Tab-separated table of C-alpha atoms and ligand atoms in Angstrom:
chain	number	residue	atom	x	y	z
I	1	MET	CA	14.669	-189.726	82.463
I	2	THR	CA	12.467	-189.604	79.867
I	3	SER	CA	13.282	-188.897	76.004
I	4	SER	CA	11.486	-185.554	75.823
I	5	PHE	CA	13.261	-184.598	79.228
I	6	ARG	CA	16.503	-185.392	77.467
I	7	LYS	CA	15.657	-183.284	74.257
I	8	ARG	CA	14.820	-180.073	76.433
I	9	LEU	CA	18.056	-180.443	78.436
I	10	LEU	CA	19.821	-180.589	75.083
I	11	ASP	CA	18.062	-178.118	73.286
I	12	ALA	CA	18.578	-175.700	76.367
I	13	ALA	CA	22.590	-176.683	76.651
I	14	THR	CA	23.010	-176.396	72.805
I	15	ALA	CA	21.175	-173.064	72.037
I	16	PRO	CA	23.975	-170.811	72.858
I	17	TYR	CA	26.126	-172.039	70.230
I	18	ARG	CA	23.830	-170.963	67.619
I	19	GLN	CA	25.873	-167.596	68.260
I	20	ALA	CA	29.203	-169.373	67.824
I	21	GLY	CA	28.573	-170.917	64.361
I	22	HIS	CA	27.226	-173.762	62.282
I	23	PHE	CA	30.071	-176.309	63.367
I	24	ALA	CA	30.331	-175.120	67.370
I	25	TRP	CA	26.406	-175.921	67.105
I	26	HIS	CA	26.466	-179.184	65.279
I	27	PHE	CA	29.720	-180.146	67.744
I	28	ALA	CA	27.510	-179.550	71.076
I	29	ARG	CA	24.397	-181.143	69.755
I	30	GLY	CA	26.554	-184.333	68.626
I	31	LYS	CA	28.744	-184.485	72.075
I	32	LEU	CA	26.194	-183.322	74.595
I	33	GLY	CA	23.482	-185.768	72.835
I	34	ARG	CA	25.811	-188.812	72.588
I	35	ASP	CA	28.267	-189.021	75.149
I	36	PRO	CA	26.841	-190.666	78.142
I	37	VAL	CA	29.288	-189.001	80.569
I	38	PHE	CA	27.335	-185.368	80.472
I	39	PHE	CA	23.988	-187.115	81.428
I	40	SER	CA	25.746	-189.431	83.894
I	41	LEU	CA	27.305	-186.713	85.797
I	42	LEU	CA	23.736	-185.057	86.280
I	43	ALA	CA	22.286	-188.583	87.536
I	44	ASP	CA	25.043	-189.268	89.810
I	45	GLY	CA	25.181	-186.157	91.670
I	46	ALA	CA	28.517	-185.922	90.932
I	47	PHE	CA	29.032	-182.049	91.817
I	48	PRO	CA	28.454	-180.450	94.990
I	49	PRO	CA	25.332	-178.614	95.819
I	50	ARG	CA	27.112	-175.177	94.524
I	51	ALA	CA	29.793	-176.000	92.193
I	52	ARG	CA	33.130	-173.446	91.573
I	53	ILE	CA	34.630	-175.035	88.646
I	54	VAL	CA	37.930	-175.317	86.865
I	55	ASP	CA	37.759	-177.093	83.388
I	56	LEU	CA	41.111	-178.207	82.202
I	57	GLY	CA	40.830	-178.765	78.168
I	58	CYS	CA	37.578	-177.412	78.211
I	59	GLY	CA	37.175	-177.387	74.466
I	60	GLN	CA	34.332	-175.127	73.402
I	61	GLY	CA	32.914	-175.229	77.285
I	62	LEU	CA	29.954	-177.352	76.921
I	63	LEU	CA	30.290	-177.967	80.243
I	64	SER	CA	29.631	-174.400	81.277
I	65	ASN	CA	26.138	-174.493	79.016
I	66	TRP	CA	25.433	-178.011	80.525
I	67	LEU	CA	25.145	-176.997	84.073
I	68	THR	CA	23.620	-173.620	83.539
I	69	ALA	CA	20.602	-175.554	81.277
I	70	ALA	CA	20.322	-177.834	83.971
I	71	GLY	CA	20.192	-175.520	86.787
I	72	ARG	CA	17.078	-173.788	84.950
I	73	LEU	CA	15.269	-176.935	84.245
I	74	HIS	CA	15.883	-178.013	87.783
I	75	ALA	CA	14.715	-174.455	89.128
I	76	ALA	CA	11.683	-174.906	86.816
I	77	GLY	CA	10.614	-177.965	88.201
I	78	ASP	CA	11.186	-179.866	84.829
I	79	TRP	CA	13.703	-182.355	86.326
I	80	PRO	CA	13.755	-186.235	86.715
I	81	PRO	CA	12.303	-187.393	90.092
I	82	ASP	CA	14.754	-189.917	90.823
I	83	TRP	CA	17.968	-187.757	90.051
I	84	PRO	CA	19.617	-185.573	92.659
I	85	ALA	CA	19.305	-181.618	92.483
I	86	ALA	CA	20.952	-179.881	89.579
I	87	PRO	CA	24.286	-178.161	91.051
I	88	GLN	CA	24.004	-174.380	91.186
I	89	LEU	CA	27.085	-173.252	89.086
I	90	GLU	CA	28.732	-170.394	91.348
I	91	ALA	CA	31.753	-170.061	88.862
I	92	TYR	CA	32.856	-171.584	85.997
I	93	ARG	CA	36.497	-171.086	84.028
I	94	GLY	CA	37.863	-173.159	81.529
I	95	ILE	CA	41.258	-173.456	79.931
I	96	GLU	CA	41.857	-174.501	76.331
I	97	LEU	CA	44.748	-174.742	74.485
I	98	MET	CA	43.430	-174.301	71.056
I	99	PRO	CA	42.260	-170.575	70.136
I	100	ASN	CA	39.674	-172.200	67.717
I	101	ASP	CA	37.996	-173.562	70.504
I	102	VAL	CA	38.253	-170.658	72.894
I	103	ASN	CA	36.794	-168.822	69.853
I	104	ARG	CA	33.752	-171.018	69.748
I	105	ALA	CA	33.247	-171.146	73.550
I	106	LEU	CA	33.328	-167.288	73.954
I	107	PRO	CA	29.941	-166.367	72.173
I	108	ALA	CA	28.028	-168.970	73.800
I	109	LEU	CA	29.069	-168.528	77.278
I	110	PRO	CA	26.623	-168.469	80.086
I	111	PRO	CA	27.074	-165.047	82.061
I	112	GLY	CA	29.818	-165.404	84.256
I	113	ALA	CA	31.712	-168.299	82.982
I	114	VAL	CA	34.820	-167.381	81.681
I	115	VAL	CA	37.436	-169.401	78.914
I	116	GLU	CA	40.693	-168.612	78.706
I	117	GLN	CA	43.541	-169.191	76.205
I	118	GLY	CA	46.226	-171.088	77.872
I	119	ASP	CA	48.426	-174.343	78.672
I	120	ILE	CA	47.304	-176.719	81.811
I	121	ARG	CA	50.640	-177.023	82.234
I	122	ASP	CA	51.145	-173.875	83.659
I	123	ALA	CA	47.937	-171.696	84.016
I	124	PRO	CA	47.058	-170.991	87.349
I	125	LEU	CA	44.096	-173.405	88.586
I	126	GLY	CA	42.456	-170.530	91.445
I	127	GLU	CA	40.663	-171.917	94.286
I	128	VAL	CA	37.555	-174.275	93.506
I	129	ASN	CA	35.808	-176.717	94.594
I	130	VAL	CA	35.620	-178.784	91.696
I	131	VAL	CA	38.479	-179.376	88.872
I	132	VAL	CA	37.254	-181.122	85.657
I	133	ILE	CA	39.547	-182.928	83.503
I	134	LEU	CA	37.578	-184.849	80.604
I	135	ASP	CA	39.612	-186.501	78.136
I	136	SER	CA	42.317	-184.043	78.057
I	137	LEU	CA	44.963	-185.038	80.249
I	138	HIS	CA	46.691	-187.803	77.809
I	139	TYR	CA	47.820	-185.125	75.428
I	140	ILE	CA	50.501	-184.139	77.726
I	141	GLU	CA	53.642	-186.021	78.717
I	142	PRO	CA	53.611	-188.183	82.126
I	143	ALA	CA	55.797	-185.801	84.273
I	144	ALA	CA	53.482	-182.807	83.132
I	145	GLN	CA	50.425	-184.917	83.890
I	146	GLU	CA	51.603	-185.754	87.340
I	147	ALA	CA	52.183	-182.067	88.119
I	148	VAL	CA	49.120	-181.069	86.789
I	149	LEU	CA	47.115	-183.544	89.394
I	150	GLU	CA	49.198	-182.237	92.041
I	151	ARG	CA	48.539	-178.609	91.410
I	152	ALA	CA	44.535	-179.786	91.148
I	153	ARG	CA	44.434	-181.287	94.293
I	154	ASP	CA	46.135	-178.050	95.468
I	155	ALA	CA	43.430	-175.979	94.021
I	156	LEU	CA	41.017	-177.877	95.794
I	157	ALA	CA	39.180	-176.828	98.568
I	158	PRO	CA	38.974	-179.579	101.549
I	159	ASP	CA	36.503	-182.088	100.437
I	160	GLY	CA	36.735	-180.754	96.986
I	161	THR	CA	36.108	-183.000	93.663
I	162	LEU	CA	38.303	-184.041	91.105
I	163	ILE	CA	36.221	-185.227	88.081
I	164	MET	CA	38.327	-186.869	85.546
I	165	ARG	CA	37.570	-189.115	82.441
I	166	VAL	CA	40.396	-191.106	80.675
I	167	GLY	CA	40.543	-193.853	78.161
I	168	ASP	CA	41.612	-197.144	79.454
I	169	ALA	CA	45.114	-198.221	77.753
I	170	ALA	CA	44.441	-201.602	79.385
I	171	ALA	CA	41.219	-202.298	77.405
I	172	GLY	CA	42.475	-203.762	74.308
I	173	LEU	CA	40.524	-203.036	70.877
I	174	PRO	CA	38.270	-200.720	72.557
I	175	PHE	CA	40.849	-198.601	73.667
I	176	LEU	CA	42.476	-198.210	70.173
I	177	LEU	CA	39.126	-197.390	68.740
I	178	CYS	CA	39.162	-194.591	71.077
I	179	THR	CA	42.781	-193.319	69.848
I	180	TRP	CA	41.549	-193.273	66.165
I	181	ALA	CA	38.235	-191.424	67.304
I	182	ASP	CA	40.727	-189.216	69.021
I	183	ARG	CA	42.964	-188.535	65.768
I	184	LEU	CA	39.619	-188.087	63.656
I	185	ILE	CA	37.668	-185.835	65.905
I	186	THR	CA	40.834	-183.699	66.536
I	187	SER	CA	41.733	-183.300	62.748
I	188	VAL	CA	37.536	-182.309	62.318
I	189	ARG	CA	38.274	-179.786	64.911
I	190	GLY	CA	40.939	-178.388	62.742
I	191	HIS	CA	43.993	-179.505	65.047
I	192	ARG	CA	46.966	-181.646	64.808
I	193	LEU	CA	47.269	-184.588	67.488
I	194	GLY	CA	50.933	-185.324	68.666
I	195	THR	CA	51.852	-188.335	70.978
I	196	LEU	CA	49.193	-189.639	73.034
I	197	TYR	CA	50.168	-190.694	76.794
I	198	CYS	CA	47.489	-192.922	77.867
I	199	ARG	CA	47.662	-195.522	81.049
I	200	PRO	CA	45.328	-198.318	82.176
I	201	ALA	CA	42.559	-196.579	84.097
I	202	ALA	CA	43.827	-198.864	87.005
I	203	GLU	CA	46.901	-196.927	86.920
I	204	TRP	CA	45.257	-193.465	86.985
I	205	GLN	CA	43.350	-194.544	90.250
I	206	ARG	CA	46.516	-195.263	91.882
I	207	THR	CA	47.877	-192.285	91.254
I	208	LEU	CA	45.003	-190.022	92.509
I	209	GLU	CA	44.952	-192.184	95.554
I	210	ARG	CA	48.768	-191.555	96.112
I	211	LEU	CA	47.776	-187.756	95.762
I	212	GLY	CA	45.208	-188.065	98.514
I	213	PHE	CA	42.133	-188.514	96.861
I	214	ASN	CA	39.358	-191.272	97.629
I	215	VAL	CA	38.468	-192.804	93.912
I	216	ARG	CA	35.381	-194.054	92.558
I	217	PRO	CA	35.957	-195.455	89.236
I	218	GLN	CA	32.937	-196.243	86.743
I	219	ALA	CA	32.825	-197.339	83.284
I	220	MET	CA	31.714	-194.580	80.852
I	221	ASP	CA	31.528	-195.411	77.436
I	222	ALA	CA	27.702	-197.047	77.489
I	223	GLY	CA	26.282	-196.856	73.948
I	224	THR	CA	29.650	-196.323	72.401
I	225	PRO	CA	32.414	-198.526	70.913
I	226	PHE	CA	35.045	-196.955	73.512
I	227	ALA	CA	36.594	-197.886	76.454
I	228	ASN	CA	36.479	-195.085	78.588
I	229	THR	CA	36.669	-194.637	82.726
I	230	LEU	CA	35.150	-191.952	84.960
I	231	LEU	CA	37.030	-191.415	87.805
I	232	LEU	CA	35.116	-189.549	90.549
I	233	ALA	CA	37.902	-188.240	93.127
I	234	ARG	CA	37.236	-186.887	96.412
I	235	LEU	CA	39.964	-185.382	98.873
I	236	LYS	CA	40.303	-187.139	101.655
I	237	ALA	CA	39.560	-184.938	104.790
B	1	LIG	C1	39.114	-184.226	73.909
B	1	LIG	S1	39.022	-182.535	73.935
B	1	LIG	C2	37.712	-182.636	75.061
B	1	LIG	C3	37.260	-181.269	75.575
B	1	LIG	C4	36.318	-181.155	76.937
B	1	LIG	N1	36.896	-181.622	78.135
B	1	LIG	C5	34.885	-181.823	76.395
B	1	LIG	O1	34.910	-182.826	77.263
B	1	LIG	O2	33.971	-181.409	75.895
B	1	LIG	C6	40.376	-182.472	74.892
B	1	LIG	C7	40.828	-180.843	74.752
B	1	LIG	O3	42.105	-180.836	75.653
B	1	LIG	C8	42.538	-179.430	75.176
B	1	LIG	N2	44.085	-179.791	75.526
B	1	LIG	C9	45.294	-180.467	75.173
B	1	LIG	N3	46.116	-180.321	75.592
B	1	LIG	C10	46.140	-179.026	76.461
B	1	LIG	C11	47.140	-178.347	77.200
B	1	LIG	N4	48.358	-178.532	77.274
B	1	LIG	N5	46.301	-177.218	77.648
B	1	LIG	C12	45.098	-176.817	77.770
B	1	LIG	N6	44.096	-177.529	76.902
B	1	LIG	C13	44.485	-178.762	76.509
B	1	LIG	C14	42.738	-179.956	73.741
B	1	LIG	O4	42.836	-178.591	72.656
B	1	LIG	C15	40.967	-180.438	73.335
B	1	LIG	O5	40.283	-178.722	73.569
């Protein structure tokens, strides 16, 4: 991937946030540009060719614009030759607790995408082939985490994919840095952070396997001081 492609994708994915205000646009630039997970999901072909997504704890819905921009660049032939084809975003529904984030998401959403204010502990998840949970499950209590994961599995079509990122509570100082950064970013976004319910990445993996997923863990913190793990989980046939 060249740096000019990187910039074109970032520009296309963040342009819609100009309509959502200064903060939303800068936040989108910072997060999509610096967090390795967004480029990696495309480079690794994490999504099925036609993705119907529910995004739990979606923040300002960055993933919807990221995949829409990727689809446009791919259709225009502007795509790294060593990457799999960009997924086609057939449906995107984000669920987000904080009204501030929902309000930043709404003016920027691509056609057909939806972001709803709700609590992932009880919001209906619908029927999808991808459930995304990026950095949002550790905000809720362990029993609720288990219940969300069970409902995520039940929402998935056969062969469905769960894409989940977690801080690895077994990682020592880099994990502590994750939690400090979480507190800082949460307060910059205008919220207060309560208790966090983190676990070692290996424990998350075991939980998903028990629920019927094949899991591929991948370090997802390149270029950052943090200890984040991406768990790419596919429902066993
Ligand atoms: C660290 S942010 C990640 C946002 C988004 N997944 C991303 O990668 O850009 C975690 C998000 O989860 C949301 N969240 C936390 N608890 C939630 C709940 N119970 N229901 C819905 N959203 C929740 C937070 O408000 C926050 O926007």
